mmCIF file of C-alpha atoms in Angstrom:
data_model
loop_
_atom_site.group_PDB
_atom_site.id
_atom_site.type_symbol
_atom_site.label_atom_id
_atom_site.label_comp_id
_atom_site.label_asym_id
_atom_site.label_seq_id
_atom_site.Cartn_x
_atom_site.Cartn_y
_atom_site.Cartn_z
ATOM 1 C CA UNK E 1 -13.546 0.117 -77.256
ATOM 2 C CA UNK E 2 -13.367 1.533 -73.742
ATOM 3 C CA UNK E 3 -13.697 -1.279 -71.200
ATOM 4 C CA UNK E 4 -15.473 0.775 -68.520
ATOM 5 C CA UNK E 5 -17.159 3.906 -69.785
ATOM 6 C CA UNK E 6 -18.881 6.629 -67.809
ATOM 7 C CA UNK E 7 -21.057 9.523 -68.884
ATOM 8 C CA UNK E 8 -20.920 12.393 -68.497
ATOM 9 C CA UNK E 9 -17.240 13.157 -67.924
ATOM 10 C CA UNK E 10 -18.006 16.582 -66.528
ATOM 11 C CA UNK E 11 -21.101 17.773 -64.729
ATOM 12 C CA UNK E 12 -21.622 21.281 -63.367
ATOM 13 C CA UNK E 13 -24.888 21.934 -61.560
ATOM 14 C CA UNK E 14 -26.564 23.994 -58.887
ATOM 15 C CA UNK E 15 -27.225 22.949 -55.308
ATOM 16 C CA UNK E 16 -30.534 21.201 -54.885
ATOM 17 C CA UNK E 17 -30.620 19.703 -58.367
ATOM 18 C CA UNK E 18 -30.854 15.981 -59.166
ATOM 19 C CA UNK E 19 -28.326 14.371 -61.495
ATOM 20 C CA UNK E 20 -27.355 10.941 -62.785
ATOM 21 C CA UNK E 21 -24.108 9.345 -63.902
ATOM 22 C CA UNK E 22 -24.136 6.269 -66.088
ATOM 23 C CA UNK E 23 -21.605 3.467 -66.290
ATOM 24 C CA UNK E 24 -21.231 0.544 -68.632
ATOM 25 C CA UNK E 25 -18.605 -2.200 -68.803
ATOM 26 C CA UNK E 26 -17.980 -4.519 -71.736
ATOM 27 C CA UNK E 27 -15.555 -6.836 -69.934
ATOM 28 C CA UNK E 28 -18.165 -9.401 -68.962
ATOM 29 C CA UNK E 29 -17.433 -8.780 -65.283
ATOM 30 C CA UNK E 30 -19.928 -9.782 -62.608
ATOM 31 C CA UNK E 31 -19.297 -6.966 -60.123
ATOM 32 C CA UNK E 32 -19.469 -3.195 -60.463
ATOM 33 C CA UNK E 33 -18.662 -0.373 -58.062
ATOM 34 C CA UNK E 34 -18.942 3.329 -57.455
ATOM 35 C CA UNK E 35 -16.022 5.102 -55.806
ATOM 36 C CA UNK E 36 -15.793 8.739 -54.760
ATOM 37 C CA UNK E 37 -12.491 10.614 -54.989
ATOM 38 C CA UNK E 38 -12.414 13.906 -53.113
ATOM 39 C CA UNK E 39 -10.225 16.939 -53.655
ATOM 40 C CA UNK E 40 -7.427 15.379 -51.602
ATOM 41 C CA UNK E 41 -7.472 12.328 -53.887
ATOM 42 C CA UNK E 42 -8.828 10.066 -51.152
ATOM 43 C CA UNK E 43 -10.700 7.162 -52.734
ATOM 44 C CA UNK E 44 -13.686 5.688 -50.906
ATOM 45 C CA UNK E 45 -16.058 2.941 -51.987
ATOM 46 C CA UNK E 46 -19.722 3.857 -52.074
ATOM 47 C CA UNK E 47 -21.558 0.889 -53.543
ATOM 48 C CA UNK E 48 -20.949 -2.493 -55.088
ATOM 49 C CA UNK E 49 -23.280 -4.678 -57.129
ATOM 50 C CA UNK E 50 -22.738 -8.327 -57.970
ATOM 51 C CA UNK E 51 -24.935 -9.630 -60.787
ATOM 52 C CA UNK E 52 -27.399 -6.775 -60.209
ATOM 53 C CA UNK E 53 -27.572 -7.402 -56.470
ATOM 54 C CA UNK E 54 -26.390 -4.752 -53.994
ATOM 55 C CA UNK E 55 -23.620 -6.233 -51.864
ATOM 56 C CA UNK E 56 -21.766 -3.225 -50.471
ATOM 57 C CA UNK E 57 -23.470 -0.074 -49.292
ATOM 58 C CA UNK E 58 -21.091 2.124 -47.354
ATOM 59 C CA UNK E 59 -22.190 4.989 -45.171
ATOM 60 C CA UNK E 60 -23.515 7.156 -47.931
ATOM 61 C CA UNK E 61 -26.422 9.617 -47.644
ATOM 62 C CA UNK E 62 -29.626 8.134 -49.005
ATOM 63 C CA UNK E 63 -29.684 10.979 -51.538
ATOM 64 C CA UNK E 64 -27.374 8.654 -53.476
ATOM 65 C CA UNK E 65 -29.185 5.778 -55.140
ATOM 66 C CA UNK E 66 -27.465 3.241 -57.373
ATOM 67 C CA UNK E 67 -29.345 1.215 -59.959
ATOM 68 C CA UNK E 68 -28.141 -1.805 -61.871
ATOM 69 C CA UNK E 69 -30.517 -2.763 -64.696
ATOM 70 C CA UNK E 70 -28.182 -5.582 -65.741
ATOM 71 C CA UNK E 71 -24.717 -6.740 -64.788
ATOM 72 C CA UNK E 72 -23.072 -4.584 -67.447
ATOM 73 C CA UNK E 73 -24.560 -1.326 -66.192
ATOM 74 C CA UNK E 74 -24.469 0.551 -62.905
ATOM 75 C CA UNK E 75 -25.928 4.024 -62.700
ATOM 76 C CA UNK E 76 -25.738 6.530 -59.867
ATOM 77 C CA UNK E 77 -28.522 8.982 -59.172
ATOM 78 C CA UNK E 78 -28.006 11.839 -56.753
ATOM 79 C CA UNK E 79 -30.904 13.861 -55.346
ATOM 80 C CA UNK E 80 -30.756 17.327 -53.811
ATOM 81 C CA UNK E 81 -27.110 17.916 -54.593
ATOM 82 C CA UNK E 82 -24.975 19.618 -51.947
ATOM 83 C CA UNK E 83 -21.660 21.453 -52.183
ATOM 84 C CA UNK E 84 -19.903 18.554 -50.463
ATOM 85 C CA UNK E 85 -20.930 16.212 -53.256
ATOM 86 C CA UNK E 86 -18.382 17.878 -55.538
ATOM 87 C CA UNK E 87 -15.852 15.163 -56.381
ATOM 88 C CA UNK E 88 -14.756 12.790 -59.077
ATOM 89 C CA UNK E 89 -16.908 9.674 -59.177
ATOM 90 C CA UNK E 90 -15.288 6.546 -60.561
ATOM 91 C CA UNK E 91 -17.091 3.495 -61.765
ATOM 92 C CA UNK E 92 -15.164 0.223 -61.670
ATOM 93 C CA UNK E 93 -15.734 -3.428 -62.396
ATOM 94 C CA UNK E 94 -14.142 -6.726 -61.441
ATOM 95 C CA UNK E 95 -14.625 -10.427 -61.933
ATOM 96 C CA UNK E 96 -15.182 -11.853 -58.471
ATOM 97 C CA UNK E 97 -16.625 -15.210 -59.347
ATOM 98 C CA UNK E 98 -13.707 -16.830 -61.107
ATOM 99 C CA UNK E 99 -11.242 -17.490 -58.334
ATOM 100 C CA UNK E 100 -8.783 -15.709 -56.105
ATOM 101 C CA UNK E 101 -6.257 -14.893 -58.781
ATOM 102 C CA UNK E 102 -8.525 -12.227 -60.231
ATOM 103 C CA UNK E 103 -10.479 -11.273 -57.141
ATOM 104 C CA UNK E 104 -10.287 -7.616 -56.222
ATOM 105 C CA UNK E 105 -8.581 -6.472 -59.421
ATOM 106 C CA UNK E 106 -10.481 -3.366 -60.417
ATOM 107 C CA UNK E 107 -10.895 -1.842 -63.838
ATOM 108 C CA UNK E 108 -11.792 1.817 -63.588
ATOM 109 C CA UNK E 109 -13.699 4.156 -65.826
ATOM 110 C CA UNK E 110 -12.307 7.582 -66.641
ATOM 111 C CA UNK E 111 -14.275 9.314 -63.940
ATOM 112 C CA UNK E 112 -17.081 11.845 -63.841
ATOM 113 C CA UNK E 113 -16.130 15.182 -62.319
ATOM 114 C CA UNK E 114 -19.132 16.646 -60.523
ATOM 115 C CA UNK E 115 -19.040 20.295 -59.512
ATOM 116 C CA UNK E 116 -21.888 21.626 -57.391
ATOM 117 C CA UNK E 117 -22.201 25.413 -57.280
ATOM 118 C CA UNK H 1 -12.372 -4.602 -41.404
ATOM 119 C CA UNK H 2 -9.080 -4.028 -43.110
ATOM 120 C CA UNK H 3 -7.159 -0.759 -43.286
ATOM 121 C CA UNK H 4 -4.288 0.458 -45.434
ATOM 122 C CA UNK H 5 -1.618 2.982 -44.545
ATOM 123 C CA UNK H 6 0.648 4.708 -47.031
ATOM 124 C CA UNK H 7 3.365 6.521 -45.133
ATOM 125 C CA UNK H 8 4.563 8.937 -47.757
ATOM 126 C CA UNK H 9 2.001 11.519 -48.773
ATOM 127 C CA UNK H 10 4.185 13.425 -51.200
ATOM 128 C CA UNK H 11 7.506 12.302 -52.621
ATOM 129 C CA UNK H 12 9.678 14.481 -54.817
ATOM 130 C CA UNK H 13 12.558 12.911 -56.729
ATOM 131 C CA UNK H 14 14.898 13.780 -59.526
ATOM 132 C CA UNK H 15 14.979 11.633 -62.639
ATOM 133 C CA UNK H 16 17.060 8.454 -62.277
ATOM 134 C CA UNK H 17 16.609 8.398 -58.504
ATOM 135 C CA UNK H 18 15.374 5.193 -56.893
ATOM 136 C CA UNK H 19 11.866 4.994 -55.507
ATOM 137 C CA UNK H 20 10.314 3.133 -52.625
ATOM 138 C CA UNK H 21 6.755 3.825 -51.483
ATOM 139 C CA UNK H 22 5.582 2.249 -48.267
ATOM 140 C CA UNK H 23 2.313 0.411 -47.789
ATOM 141 C CA UNK H 24 1.169 -1.389 -44.652
ATOM 142 C CA UNK H 25 -2.163 -3.046 -44.063
ATOM 143 C CA UNK H 26 -4.039 -4.525 -41.169
ATOM 144 C CA UNK H 27 -6.099 -7.640 -41.705
ATOM 145 C CA UNK H 28 -5.863 -11.022 -40.064
ATOM 146 C CA UNK H 29 -6.645 -13.250 -43.028
ATOM 147 C CA UNK H 30 -5.432 -13.913 -46.542
ATOM 148 C CA UNK H 31 -5.274 -10.844 -48.719
ATOM 149 C CA UNK H 32 -4.762 -9.872 -52.318
ATOM 150 C CA UNK H 33 -2.612 -6.786 -52.732
ATOM 151 C CA UNK H 34 -2.503 -4.172 -55.463
ATOM 152 C CA UNK H 35 -0.772 -1.010 -56.527
ATOM 153 C CA UNK H 36 -2.659 1.341 -58.821
ATOM 154 C CA UNK H 37 -1.359 4.450 -60.564
ATOM 155 C CA UNK H 38 -3.342 7.541 -61.509
ATOM 156 C CA UNK H 39 -1.597 9.835 -63.993
ATOM 157 C CA UNK H 40 -2.679 13.501 -63.905
ATOM 158 C CA UNK H 41 -6.247 13.855 -65.103
ATOM 159 C CA UNK H 42 -6.665 10.146 -65.753
ATOM 160 C CA UNK H 43 -8.310 7.131 -64.156
ATOM 161 C CA UNK H 44 -6.655 4.528 -61.965
ATOM 162 C CA UNK H 45 -4.784 1.741 -63.702
ATOM 163 C CA UNK H 46 -3.318 -1.431 -62.268
ATOM 164 C CA UNK H 47 0.469 -1.366 -61.823
ATOM 165 C CA UNK H 48 0.888 -4.777 -60.263
ATOM 166 C CA UNK H 49 -0.790 -7.311 -58.026
ATOM 167 C CA UNK H 50 0.027 -10.091 -55.586
ATOM 168 C CA UNK H 51 -2.177 -13.142 -54.949
ATOM 169 C CA UNK H 52 0.155 -15.929 -53.932
ATOM 170 C CA UNK H 53 3.530 -17.459 -54.665
ATOM 171 C CA UNK H 54 6.697 -15.428 -55.153
ATOM 172 C CA UNK H 55 6.406 -12.418 -52.825
ATOM 173 C CA UNK H 56 8.363 -10.255 -55.264
ATOM 174 C CA UNK H 57 6.059 -9.247 -58.078
ATOM 175 C CA UNK H 58 6.894 -7.289 -61.172
ATOM 176 C CA UNK H 59 4.524 -4.914 -62.870
ATOM 177 C CA UNK H 60 4.426 -2.585 -65.803
ATOM 178 C CA UNK H 61 6.940 0.195 -66.513
ATOM 179 C CA UNK H 62 9.714 -1.329 -64.401
ATOM 180 C CA UNK H 63 7.837 -1.262 -61.103
ATOM 181 C CA UNK H 64 8.036 -4.084 -58.588
ATOM 182 C CA UNK H 65 6.658 -4.706 -55.123
ATOM 183 C CA UNK H 66 7.559 -7.058 -52.323
ATOM 184 C CA UNK H 67 5.036 -8.677 -50.021
ATOM 185 C CA UNK H 68 6.460 -9.226 -46.532
ATOM 186 C CA UNK H 69 3.811 -11.141 -44.638
ATOM 187 C CA UNK H 70 5.433 -10.758 -41.223
ATOM 188 C CA UNK H 71 5.431 -6.993 -41.604
ATOM 189 C CA UNK H 72 2.033 -6.739 -43.311
ATOM 190 C CA UNK H 73 3.765 -4.664 -45.958
ATOM 191 C CA UNK H 74 3.653 -4.372 -49.727
ATOM 192 C CA UNK H 75 6.157 -1.681 -50.682
ATOM 193 C CA UNK H 76 6.476 -0.416 -54.236
ATOM 194 C CA UNK H 77 9.894 0.086 -55.805
ATOM 195 C CA UNK H 78 11.487 1.309 -58.990
ATOM 196 C CA UNK H 79 15.271 1.505 -59.454
ATOM 197 C CA UNK H 80 15.270 4.599 -61.655
ATOM 198 C CA UNK H 81 12.275 6.904 -62.017
ATOM 199 C CA UNK H 82 11.406 8.973 -65.043
ATOM 200 C CA UNK H 83 9.576 12.278 -65.367
ATOM 201 C CA UNK H 84 6.631 10.335 -66.829
ATOM 202 C CA UNK H 85 6.236 8.477 -63.524
ATOM 203 C CA UNK H 86 4.807 11.640 -61.971
ATOM 204 C CA UNK H 87 1.423 10.453 -60.713
ATOM 205 C CA UNK H 88 -0.661 9.448 -57.718
ATOM 206 C CA UNK H 89 0.023 5.932 -56.410
ATOM 207 C CA UNK H 90 -2.514 3.920 -54.444
ATOM 208 C CA UNK H 91 -2.008 0.727 -52.500
ATOM 209 C CA UNK H 92 -5.094 -1.461 -52.114
ATOM 210 C CA UNK H 93 -5.966 -4.554 -50.117
ATOM 211 C CA UNK H 94 -8.722 -7.062 -50.850
ATOM 212 C CA UNK H 95 -9.579 -9.698 -48.251
ATOM 213 C CA UNK H 96 -10.067 -12.434 -50.846
ATOM 214 C CA UNK H 97 -13.467 -13.476 -49.604
ATOM 215 C CA UNK H 98 -16.733 -13.515 -51.433
ATOM 216 C CA UNK H 99 -17.929 -9.956 -51.818
ATOM 217 C CA UNK H 100 -14.855 -8.683 -50.031
ATOM 218 C CA UNK H 101 -14.283 -5.044 -50.737
ATOM 219 C CA UNK H 102 -10.990 -3.444 -51.671
ATOM 220 C CA UNK H 103 -9.701 -0.816 -49.280
ATOM 221 C CA UNK H 104 -7.405 1.876 -50.643
ATOM 222 C CA UNK H 105 -4.648 3.788 -48.919
ATOM 223 C CA UNK H 106 -4.786 7.565 -49.006
ATOM 224 C CA UNK H 107 -2.379 7.701 -51.921
ATOM 225 C CA UNK H 108 1.135 9.028 -52.466
ATOM 226 C CA UNK H 109 1.781 11.872 -54.860
ATOM 227 C CA UNK H 110 5.043 11.306 -56.714
ATOM 228 C CA UNK H 111 6.630 14.272 -58.464
ATOM 229 C CA UNK H 112 9.668 13.540 -60.616
ATOM 230 C CA UNK H 113 11.712 16.582 -61.567
ATOM 231 C CA UNK H 114 13.372 16.454 -64.989
#
């Protein structure tokens, strides 16, 4: 079983459309994240949820809205897509509540490649 | 806020050559340190991590890294690279506080020529 799974893996859409990416982790972790990787491979955090509560919200346009229905799921909805939103979006999870030896160790999903035309 | 600097953007080596990738961070407190690898077309995977204790840590596939606190560095090394090590390598720093976020370096692309 895949530990952190994302769907869809590929998404091609027109500017102005709304799309969602889903993420699920079966590791029992308490924290989930969305990262954006651009064409130069730079990796930037967008959001982080701990036990369904938003704890990190980087400078991201409010067209991006995360939702965490439970601690195993973190979805990303994007409204009014723009060309600059084209990227690979990675979901990740970690166990932050168990002590420093595991803190910050991220388990990544396989990524969702979004192409906006 | 912490920051991470990876000095080498693109490294090209021949098989069996030795590898060292630099990573420096800026943060005044205790940190956890990581190296992740991203093989072509794949997701990031943990190579190795440092939390405390012996500053020389060993990871998977023969990689190791040394934490030098006085230099705020966590360089990645491998004595003899293989073609299959061709990948993107990311250094990451986590400030080891509640809800502390990991900050990634800009990555180093390693190309190993057969």
